[in-house]
Amino acid sequence: MAARSAPSPFRDWTRRATWVDWFLLGLRVLVVAVVGYGFVSGMANPRYGQAEWFSFIVFGLSIGSIYALIALGYTMVYGILRMVNFAHGDVFMFGSYSACFALIASDRGGLLDANPALAIAIAVLACVTVSGGIAVLAERIAYRPFRKGRSLAPLISTLGLSFALAYSARGMFGAQNKAFPSIPSIDGIVTIAGFAVPKVQLFVILAAVATMIVLTLIVMKTKIGTAMRAVSEDQDAATLMGINVNRVIVFTFALGGALAGIAGLLYGLVFAQISFMMGFFLGVKGFGAAVLGGIGNIPGAMLGGLALGMVESLGPALFLEGLGIEAPYQLRDAIAYTMLVMVLIFRPSGLLGERLSKRA
């Protein structure tokens, strides 16, 4: 008597699938077909040479590094509190403004030309202090009262705080865009492997990488970093072990705010202009990067930010032009937000998986 063969996975899936599963499968096929057609069509009619593609990659790495720094703030707070801090983008915005004002003061005093390294160090100190301070105040005023609750109150509180910060900035700094002063020592281009690279983009990539290395050392090699990891695993057990949970949470907010402040400085150096509403849009992208990498996962936030920056930079040339879309670079933001939706639908745990604690 012949043995019965095991059912194939596909046949088993079709037997259990609902209409929602079939709809999502059709959506996957449609997305892959559209992107694939755009890619093949674009490659069949190339419009860019190696120099342009190299510049796209460098620009993608620079903005991806900024997204990664913003995403780290989201992911650290979520990893400990299971809360999404929607005001984090406005913390980033205040960091950008404080760095801008510090650089303007250095420029007027002649320090920016005489000693640019010191001027940048002062700008870093200003943005880290302001953003870290606002993040700590936000935790005390808008988050701590709702920490034990399971309702939507924390979410509503973060959204309200986000608008309060944005319109406070409008009242203090005006509705017009603010221009970053240029720094002569990082203006111009440098040649790498025969390709011209803007110095400012190279500076941003290196600064972001150095910041992420420092963060990794803090989290993995210090006592407070060990406490952060313990609290993210189990707050009650951490309390029994003598860890001051409140102090760890405040430090986490301060650290995330400081990273957002540095991201604000780097953003101003790349794009040269800032506005009071940029916190919302850049905050959504940072949140998207955190979700893409796996929210709560620190390496995932770094990877998600870089991946989002690369897709945003390469996407218009890689497949939107192949679809015959006019002015594809105007849709760069649409690519980022569409990518966020696709990740939430098809892989909500992100590229590296969501970091879940035992108490979750």
PDB file of C-alpha atoms in Angstrom, residues 16-283:
ATOM      1  CA  ARG A  16      -7.270  27.909   4.685  1.00  0.00           C
ATOM      2  CA  ALA A  17      -7.095  31.295   2.894  1.00  0.00           C
ATOM      3  CA  THR A  18      -9.893  33.840   3.253  1.00  0.00           C
ATOM      4  CA  TRP A  19     -10.807  36.583   0.786  1.00  0.00           C
ATOM      5  CA  VAL A  20      -8.523  38.955   2.716  1.00  0.00           C
ATOM      6  CA  ASP A  21      -5.561  36.654   2.113  1.00  0.00           C
ATOM      7  CA  TRP A  22      -6.382  36.504  -1.595  1.00  0.00           C
ATOM      8  CA  PHE A  23      -6.716  40.298  -1.722  1.00  0.00           C
ATOM      9  CA  LEU A  24      -3.319  40.799  -0.063  1.00  0.00           C
ATOM     10  CA  LEU A  25      -1.754  38.250  -2.410  1.00  0.00           C
ATOM     11  CA  GLY A  26      -3.188  40.119  -5.391  1.00  0.00           C
ATOM     12  CA  LEU A  27      -1.886  43.419  -3.979  1.00  0.00           C
ATOM     13  CA  ARG A  28       1.605  41.920  -3.583  1.00  0.00           C
ATOM     14  CA  VAL A  29       1.573  40.689  -7.175  1.00  0.00           C
ATOM     15  CA  LEU A  30       0.358  44.093  -8.393  1.00  0.00           C
ATOM     16  CA  VAL A  31       3.065  46.006  -6.491  1.00  0.00           C
ATOM     17  CA  VAL A  32       5.801  43.662  -7.712  1.00  0.00           C
ATOM     18  CA  ALA A  33       4.501  43.873 -11.292  1.00  0.00           C
ATOM     19  CA  VAL A  34       4.325  47.695 -11.300  1.00  0.00           C
ATOM     20  CA  VAL A  35       7.776  48.146  -9.713  1.00  0.00           C
ATOM     21  CA  GLY A  36       9.249  45.427 -11.941  1.00  0.00           C
ATOM     22  CA  TYR A  37       7.797  46.988 -15.096  1.00  0.00           C
ATOM     23  CA  GLY A  38       9.108  50.419 -14.104  1.00  0.00           C
ATOM     24  CA  PHE A  39      12.545  48.980 -13.347  1.00  0.00           C
ATOM     25  CA  VAL A  40      12.830  47.034 -16.612  1.00  0.00           C
ATOM     26  CA  SER A  41      11.484  49.943 -18.649  1.00  0.00           C
ATOM     27  CA  GLY A  42      13.883  52.355 -16.966  1.00  0.00           C
ATOM     28  CA  MET A  43      16.860  50.051 -17.542  1.00  0.00           C
ATOM     29  CA  ALA A  44      15.890  49.639 -21.193  1.00  0.00           C
ATOM     30  CA  ASN A  45      16.118  53.406 -21.681  1.00  0.00           C
ATOM     31  CA  PRO A  46      18.923  54.520 -19.333  1.00  0.00           C
ATOM     32  CA  ARG A  47      19.136  58.255 -18.729  1.00  0.00           C
ATOM     33  CA  TYR A  48      21.876  58.381 -16.121  1.00  0.00           C
ATOM     34  CA  GLY A  49      25.529  57.524 -16.078  1.00  0.00           C
ATOM     35  CA  GLN A  50      27.700  56.097 -13.308  1.00  0.00           C
ATOM     36  CA  ALA A  51      28.402  59.531 -11.813  1.00  0.00           C
ATOM     37  CA  GLU A  52      24.669  60.249 -11.391  1.00  0.00           C
ATOM     38  CA  TRP A  53      23.967  56.848  -9.842  1.00  0.00           C
ATOM     39  CA  PHE A  54      26.880  57.324  -7.444  1.00  0.00           C
ATOM     40  CA  SER A  55      25.535  60.730  -6.414  1.00  0.00           C
ATOM     41  CA  PHE A  56      22.095  59.173  -5.849  1.00  0.00           C
ATOM     42  CA  ILE A  57      23.635  56.541  -3.566  1.00  0.00           C
ATOM     43  CA  VAL A  58      25.639  59.076  -1.549  1.00  0.00           C
ATOM     44  CA  PHE A  59      22.598  61.333  -1.166  1.00  0.00           C
ATOM     45  CA  GLY A  60      20.502  58.327  -0.120  1.00  0.00           C
ATOM     46  CA  LEU A  61      23.060  57.377   2.528  1.00  0.00           C
ATOM     47  CA  SER A  62      23.162  60.940   3.874  1.00  0.00           C
ATOM     48  CA  ILE A  63      19.397  61.382   4.245  1.00  0.00           C
ATOM     49  CA  GLY A  64      19.093  57.761   5.363  1.00  0.00           C
ATOM     50  CA  SER A  65      21.562  58.479   8.161  1.00  0.00           C
ATOM     51  CA  ILE A  66      19.366  61.387   9.299  1.00  0.00           C
ATOM     52  CA  TYR A  67      16.250  59.184   9.197  1.00  0.00           C
ATOM     53  CA  ALA A  68      18.112  56.535  11.201  1.00  0.00           C
ATOM     54  CA  LEU A  69      18.966  59.022  13.970  1.00  0.00           C
ATOM     55  CA  ILE A  70      15.312  60.119  14.171  1.00  0.00           C
ATOM     56  CA  ALA A  71      14.113  56.512  14.088  1.00  0.00           C
ATOM     57  CA  LEU A  72      16.364  55.588  17.006  1.00  0.00           C
ATOM     58  CA  GLY A  73      14.420  57.950  19.283  1.00  0.00           C
ATOM     59  CA  TYR A  74      11.133  56.312  18.313  1.00  0.00           C
ATOM     60  CA  THR A  75      12.445  52.805  18.713  1.00  0.00           C
ATOM     61  CA  MET A  76      14.131  53.334  22.113  1.00  0.00           C
ATOM     62  CA  VAL A  77      10.978  54.836  23.672  1.00  0.00           C
ATOM     63  CA  TYR A  78       8.806  52.124  22.142  1.00  0.00           C
ATOM     64  CA  GLY A  79      11.211  49.427  23.313  1.00  0.00           C
ATOM     65  CA  ILE A  80      10.804  50.519  26.929  1.00  0.00           C
ATOM     66  CA  LEU A  81       7.283  51.935  27.189  1.00  0.00           C
ATOM     67  CA  ARG A  82       5.421  50.362  24.262  1.00  0.00           C
ATOM     68  CA  MET A  83       4.370  53.907  23.350  1.00  0.00           C
ATOM     69  CA  VAL A  84       4.864  55.784  20.095  1.00  0.00           C
ATOM     70  CA  ASN A  85       6.084  59.301  20.755  1.00  0.00           C
ATOM     71  CA  PHE A  86       4.509  61.294  17.910  1.00  0.00           C
ATOM     72  CA  ALA A  87       6.037  64.506  19.291  1.00  0.00           C
ATOM     73  CA  HIS A  88       9.519  63.187  18.553  1.00  0.00           C
ATOM     74  CA  GLY A  89       9.570  64.877  15.133  1.00  0.00           C
ATOM     75  CA  ASP A  90       9.014  68.257  16.787  1.00  0.00           C
ATOM     76  CA  VAL A  91      11.845  67.565  19.221  1.00  0.00           C
ATOM     77  CA  PHE A  92      13.958  67.088  16.075  1.00  0.00           C
ATOM     78  CA  MET A  93      12.638  70.397  14.686  1.00  0.00           C
ATOM     79  CA  PHE A  94      13.608  72.329  17.837  1.00  0.00           C
ATOM     80  CA  GLY A  95      17.081  70.798  17.669  1.00  0.00           C
ATOM     81  CA  SER A  96      17.439  72.035  14.109  1.00  0.00           C
ATOM     82  CA  TYR A  97      16.392  75.575  15.072  1.00  0.00           C
ATOM     83  CA  SER A  98      18.745  75.693  18.067  1.00  0.00           C
ATOM     84  CA  ALA A  99      21.680  74.507  15.918  1.00  0.00           C
ATOM     85  CA  CYS A 100      20.761  77.085  13.274  1.00  0.00           C
ATOM     86  CA  PHE A 101      20.756  79.952  15.800  1.00  0.00           C
ATOM     87  CA  ALA A 102      24.056  78.765  17.293  1.00  0.00           C
ATOM     88  CA  LEU A 103      25.681  78.703  13.834  1.00  0.00           C
ATOM     89  CA  ILE A 104      24.258  82.140  12.968  1.00  0.00           C
ATOM     90  CA  ALA A 105      25.709  83.557  16.205  1.00  0.00           C
ATOM     91  CA  SER A 106      29.075  81.953  15.412  1.00  0.00           C
ATOM     92  CA  ASP A 107      28.932  83.347  11.892  1.00  0.00           C
ATOM     93  CA  ARG A 108      28.258  86.893  13.113  1.00  0.00           C
ATOM     94  CA  GLY A 109      31.085  86.626  15.630  1.00  0.00           C
ATOM     95  CA  GLY A 110      33.525  85.330  12.990  1.00  0.00           C
ATOM     96  CA  LEU A 111      33.985  81.985  14.747  1.00  0.00           C
ATOM     97  CA  LEU A 112      32.506  80.015  11.836  1.00  0.00           C
ATOM     98  CA  ASP A 113      35.355  81.130   9.564  1.00  0.00           C
ATOM     99  CA  ALA A 114      38.113  81.226  12.183  1.00  0.00           C
ATOM    100  CA  ASN A 115      37.387  77.901  13.899  1.00  0.00           C
ATOM    101  CA  PRO A 116      34.575  75.925  12.183  1.00  0.00           C
ATOM    102  CA  ALA A 117      35.154  72.827  14.319  1.00  0.00           C
ATOM    103  CA  LEU A 118      34.484  74.802  17.499  1.00  0.00           C
ATOM    104  CA  ALA A 119      31.435  76.453  15.902  1.00  0.00           C
ATOM    105  CA  ILE A 120      30.007  73.038  14.967  1.00  0.00           C
ATOM    106  CA  ALA A 121      30.764  71.713  18.466  1.00  0.00           C
ATOM    107  CA  ILE A 122      28.819  74.635  19.968  1.00  0.00           C
ATOM    108  CA  ALA A 123      25.928  73.918  17.572  1.00  0.00           C
ATOM    109  CA  VAL A 124      25.969  70.242  18.622  1.00  0.00           C
ATOM    110  CA  LEU A 125      25.918  71.247  22.285  1.00  0.00           C
ATOM    111  CA  ALA A 126      23.001  73.610  21.647  1.00  0.00           C
ATOM    112  CA  CYS A 127      20.858  71.114  19.722  1.00  0.00           C
ATOM    113  CA  VAL A 128      21.582  68.235  22.116  1.00  0.00           C
ATOM    114  CA  THR A 129      20.738  70.390  25.153  1.00  0.00           C
ATOM    115  CA  VAL A 130      17.543  71.848  23.701  1.00  0.00           C
ATOM    116  CA  SER A 131      16.185  68.640  22.171  1.00  0.00           C
ATOM    117  CA  GLY A 132      17.169  66.497  25.138  1.00  0.00           C
ATOM    118  CA  GLY A 133      15.579  69.001  27.516  1.00  0.00           C
ATOM    119  CA  ILE A 134      12.319  69.161  25.551  1.00  0.00           C
ATOM    120  CA  ALA A 135      12.176  65.358  25.372  1.00  0.00           C
ATOM    121  CA  VAL A 136      12.591  65.111  29.161  1.00  0.00           C
ATOM    122  CA  LEU A 137       9.895  67.745  29.764  1.00  0.00           C
ATOM    123  CA  ALA A 138       7.609  65.894  27.354  1.00  0.00           C
ATOM    124  CA  GLU A 139       8.109  62.659  29.262  1.00  0.00           C
ATOM    125  CA  ARG A 140       7.317  64.344  32.580  1.00  0.00           C
ATOM    126  CA  ILE A 141       4.294  66.335  31.399  1.00  0.00           C
ATOM    127  CA  ALA A 142       2.687  64.309  28.633  1.00  0.00           C
ATOM    128  CA  TYR A 143       3.737  60.670  29.160  1.00  0.00           C
ATOM    129  CA  ARG A 144       4.315  59.843  32.792  1.00  0.00           C
ATOM    130  CA  PRO A 145       0.684  60.516  33.859  1.00  0.00           C
ATOM    131  CA  PHE A 146      -0.523  57.916  31.324  1.00  0.00           C
ATOM    132  CA  ARG A 147       2.232  55.334  31.729  1.00  0.00           C
ATOM    133  CA  LYS A 148       0.082  52.839  33.621  1.00  0.00           C
ATOM    134  CA  GLY A 149      -2.945  53.291  31.408  1.00  0.00           C
ATOM    135  CA  ARG A 150      -3.981  51.122  28.496  1.00  0.00           C
ATOM    136  CA  SER A 151      -6.246  53.653  26.803  1.00  0.00           C
ATOM    137  CA  LEU A 152      -5.651  55.921  23.810  1.00  0.00           C
ATOM    138  CA  ALA A 153      -4.762  58.791  26.147  1.00  0.00           C
ATOM    139  CA  PRO A 154      -0.976  58.540  25.573  1.00  0.00           C
ATOM    140  CA  LEU A 155      -1.456  58.580  21.805  1.00  0.00           C
ATOM    141  CA  ILE A 156      -3.743  61.619  21.958  1.00  0.00           C
ATOM    142  CA  SER A 157      -1.363  63.304  24.381  1.00  0.00           C
ATOM    143  CA  THR A 158       1.589  62.854  22.000  1.00  0.00           C
ATOM    144  CA  LEU A 159      -0.364  64.221  19.059  1.00  0.00           C
ATOM    145  CA  GLY A 160      -1.498  67.240  21.079  1.00  0.00           C
ATOM    146  CA  LEU A 161       2.036  67.882  22.265  1.00  0.00           C
ATOM    147  CA  SER A 162       3.298  67.643  18.693  1.00  0.00           C
ATOM    148  CA  PHE A 163       0.974  70.426  17.493  1.00  0.00           C
ATOM    149  CA  ALA A 164       1.696  72.507  20.609  1.00  0.00           C
ATOM    150  CA  LEU A 165       5.440  72.341  19.901  1.00  0.00           C
ATOM    151  CA  ALA A 166       5.024  73.050  16.188  1.00  0.00           C
ATOM    152  CA  TYR A 167       2.877  76.153  16.681  1.00  0.00           C
ATOM    153  CA  SER A 168       5.045  77.335  19.564  1.00  0.00           C
ATOM    154  CA  ALA A 169       7.952  77.281  17.115  1.00  0.00           C
ATOM    155  CA  ARG A 170       5.866  79.224  14.615  1.00  0.00           C
ATOM    156  CA  GLY A 171       5.108  81.856  17.226  1.00  0.00           C
ATOM    157  CA  MET A 172       8.735  82.136  18.359  1.00  0.00           C
ATOM    158  CA  PHE A 173      10.611  81.806  15.061  1.00  0.00           C
ATOM    159  CA  GLY A 174       8.042  82.908  12.457  1.00  0.00           C
ATOM    160  CA  ALA A 175       6.283  81.075   9.630  1.00  0.00           C
ATOM    161  CA  GLN A 176       9.009  81.745   7.051  1.00  0.00           C
ATOM    162  CA  ASN A 177      11.764  79.248   6.335  1.00  0.00           C
ATOM    163  CA  LYS A 178      15.003  79.793   8.225  1.00  0.00           C
ATOM    164  CA  ALA A 179      18.289  79.570   6.317  1.00  0.00           C
ATOM    165  CA  PHE A 180      21.282  77.718   7.749  1.00  0.00           C
ATOM    166  CA  PRO A 181      24.564  79.623   7.332  1.00  0.00           C
ATOM    167  CA  SER A 182      27.025  77.924   5.038  1.00  0.00           C
ATOM    168  CA  ILE A 183      30.192  76.466   6.554  1.00  0.00           C
ATOM    169  CA  PRO A 184      33.099  77.056   4.146  1.00  0.00           C
ATOM    170  CA  SER A 185      35.130  74.087   5.379  1.00  0.00           C
ATOM    171  CA  ILE A 186      32.407  71.576   4.352  1.00  0.00           C
ATOM    172  CA  ASP A 187      31.276  73.365   1.196  1.00  0.00           C
ATOM    173  CA  GLY A 188      32.400  72.176  -2.203  1.00  0.00           C
ATOM    174  CA  ILE A 189      33.149  68.660  -3.394  1.00  0.00           C
ATOM    175  CA  VAL A 190      35.695  65.936  -2.817  1.00  0.00           C
ATOM    176  CA  THR A 191      36.656  63.252  -5.348  1.00  0.00           C
ATOM    177  CA  ILE A 192      36.220  59.588  -4.338  1.00  0.00           C
ATOM    178  CA  ALA A 193      37.069  56.813  -6.828  1.00  0.00           C
ATOM    179  CA  GLY A 194      36.806  59.356  -9.625  1.00  0.00           C
ATOM    180  CA  PHE A 195      33.354  60.586  -8.574  1.00  0.00           C
ATOM    181  CA  ALA A 196      32.539  64.001  -7.148  1.00  0.00           C
ATOM    182  CA  VAL A 197      30.912  63.877  -3.714  1.00  0.00           C
ATOM    183  CA  PRO A 198      29.598  66.960  -1.849  1.00  0.00           C
ATOM    184  CA  LYS A 199      31.666  67.426   1.285  1.00  0.00           C
ATOM    185  CA  VAL A 200      28.601  68.197   3.371  1.00  0.00           C
ATOM    186  CA  GLN A 201      26.978  64.847   2.509  1.00  0.00           C
ATOM    187  CA  LEU A 202      30.167  62.993   3.378  1.00  0.00           C
ATOM    188  CA  PHE A 203      30.365  64.922   6.661  1.00  0.00           C
ATOM    189  CA  VAL A 204      26.739  64.034   7.487  1.00  0.00           C
ATOM    190  CA  ILE A 205      27.294  60.317   6.818  1.00  0.00           C
ATOM    191  CA  LEU A 206      30.442  60.193   8.966  1.00  0.00           C
ATOM    192  CA  ALA A 207      28.855  62.224  11.773  1.00  0.00           C
ATOM    193  CA  ALA A 208      25.769  60.002  11.816  1.00  0.00           C
ATOM    194  CA  VAL A 209      27.864  56.822  11.851  1.00  0.00           C
ATOM    195  CA  ALA A 210      29.977  58.182  14.719  1.00  0.00           C
ATOM    196  CA  THR A 211      26.799  59.079  16.634  1.00  0.00           C
ATOM    197  CA  MET A 212      25.375  55.590  16.131  1.00  0.00           C
ATOM    198  CA  ILE A 213      28.624  54.000  17.315  1.00  0.00           C
ATOM    199  CA  VAL A 214      28.509  56.129  20.477  1.00  0.00           C
ATOM    200  CA  LEU A 215      24.871  55.119  21.026  1.00  0.00           C
ATOM    201  CA  THR A 216      25.748  51.435  20.608  1.00  0.00           C
ATOM    202  CA  LEU A 217      28.552  51.758  23.150  1.00  0.00           C
ATOM    203  CA  ILE A 218      26.216  53.491  25.619  1.00  0.00           C
ATOM    204  CA  VAL A 219      23.534  50.817  25.260  1.00  0.00           C
ATOM    205  CA  MET A 220      25.858  47.784  25.244  1.00  0.00           C
ATOM    206  CA  LYS A 221      28.831  48.780  27.412  1.00  0.00           C
ATOM    207  CA  THR A 222      27.603  51.089  30.170  1.00  0.00           C
ATOM    208  CA  LYS A 223      25.691  50.537  33.386  1.00  0.00           C
ATOM    209  CA  ILE A 224      22.806  52.764  32.311  1.00  0.00           C
ATOM    210  CA  GLY A 225      22.669  50.912  28.983  1.00  0.00           C
ATOM    211  CA  THR A 226      22.384  47.610  30.827  1.00  0.00           C
ATOM    212  CA  ALA A 227      19.584  49.104  32.909  1.00  0.00           C
ATOM    213  CA  MET A 228      17.812  50.236  29.721  1.00  0.00           C
ATOM    214  CA  ARG A 229      17.937  46.729  28.317  1.00  0.00           C
ATOM    215  CA  ALA A 230      16.713  45.273  31.591  1.00  0.00           C
ATOM    216  CA  VAL A 231      13.757  47.684  31.761  1.00  0.00           C
ATOM    217  CA  SER A 232      12.857  46.930  28.142  1.00  0.00           C
ATOM    218  CA  GLU A 233      12.710  43.226  29.014  1.00  0.00           C
ATOM    219  CA  ASP A 234      10.649  43.438  32.201  1.00  0.00           C
ATOM    220  CA  GLN A 235      10.012  46.587  34.241  1.00  0.00           C
ATOM    221  CA  ASP A 236       8.804  44.718  37.319  1.00  0.00           C
ATOM    222  CA  ALA A 237      11.823  42.415  37.399  1.00  0.00           C
ATOM    223  CA  ALA A 238      14.124  45.397  36.835  1.00  0.00           C
ATOM    224  CA  THR A 239      12.520  47.167  39.800  1.00  0.00           C
ATOM    225  CA  LEU A 240      13.056  44.092  41.996  1.00  0.00           C
ATOM    226  CA  MET A 241      16.713  44.109  40.960  1.00  0.00           C
ATOM    227  CA  GLY A 242      17.061  47.649  42.326  1.00  0.00           C
ATOM    228  CA  ILE A 243      16.947  49.550  39.040  1.00  0.00           C
ATOM    229  CA  ASN A 244      15.365  52.989  39.215  1.00  0.00           C
ATOM    230  CA  VAL A 245      12.907  52.606  36.334  1.00  0.00           C
ATOM    231  CA  ASN A 246      11.862  56.257  36.308  1.00  0.00           C
ATOM    232  CA  ARG A 247      15.451  57.414  35.948  1.00  0.00           C
ATOM    233  CA  VAL A 248      16.067  54.929  33.131  1.00  0.00           C
ATOM    234  CA  ILE A 249      12.974  56.115  31.263  1.00  0.00           C
ATOM    235  CA  VAL A 250      13.983  59.780  31.646  1.00  0.00           C
ATOM    236  CA  PHE A 251      17.481  58.947  30.390  1.00  0.00           C
ATOM    237  CA  THR A 252      15.989  57.118  27.407  1.00  0.00           C
ATOM    238  CA  PHE A 253      13.896  60.157  26.460  1.00  0.00           C
ATOM    239  CA  ALA A 254      16.912  62.445  26.900  1.00  0.00           C
ATOM    240  CA  LEU A 255      19.098  60.174  24.766  1.00  0.00           C
ATOM    241  CA  GLY A 256      16.466  59.921  22.033  1.00  0.00           C
ATOM    242  CA  GLY A 257      15.992  63.708  22.112  1.00  0.00           C
ATOM    243  CA  ALA A 258      19.743  64.278  21.826  1.00  0.00           C
ATOM    244  CA  LEU A 259      19.893  62.014  18.767  1.00  0.00           C
ATOM    245  CA  ALA A 260      16.969  63.910  17.246  1.00  0.00           C
ATOM    246  CA  GLY A 261      18.780  67.198  17.905  1.00  0.00           C
ATOM    247  CA  ILE A 262      21.904  65.980  16.094  1.00  0.00           C
ATOM    248  CA  ALA A 263      19.681  64.786  13.243  1.00  0.00           C
ATOM    249  CA  GLY A 264      18.190  68.310  13.107  1.00  0.00           C
ATOM    250  CA  LEU A 265      21.659  69.836  12.782  1.00  0.00           C
ATOM    251  CA  LEU A 266      22.644  67.398  10.016  1.00  0.00           C
ATOM    252  CA  TYR A 267      19.361  67.990   8.182  1.00  0.00           C
ATOM    253  CA  GLY A 268      19.974  71.745   8.205  1.00  0.00           C
ATOM    254  CA  LEU A 269      23.497  71.253   6.847  1.00  0.00           C
ATOM    255  CA  VAL A 270      22.200  69.160   3.920  1.00  0.00           C
ATOM    256  CA  PHE A 271      19.051  71.083   2.978  1.00  0.00           C
ATOM    257  CA  ALA A 272      20.112  74.560   4.252  1.00  0.00           C
ATOM    258  CA  GLN A 273      16.512  75.548   5.122  1.00  0.00           C
ATOM    259  CA  ILE A 274      14.230  74.589   7.988  1.00  0.00           C
ATOM    260  CA  SER A 275      10.636  75.377   8.921  1.00  0.00           C
ATOM    261  CA  PHE A 276       8.321  74.933  11.885  1.00  0.00           C
ATOM    262  CA  MET A 277       6.292  72.196  10.124  1.00  0.00           C
ATOM    263  CA  MET A 278       9.203  69.994   9.135  1.00  0.00           C
ATOM    264  CA  GLY A 279       9.003  68.089  12.417  1.00  0.00           C
ATOM    265  CA  PHE A 280       5.724  66.435  11.453  1.00  0.00           C
ATOM    266  CA  PHE A 281       6.829  65.240   8.012  1.00  0.00           C
ATOM    267  CA  LEU A 282      10.319  64.175   9.043  1.00  0.00           C
ATOM    268  CA  GLY A 283       8.865  62.571  12.177  1.00  0.00           C
TER     269      GLY A 283
END
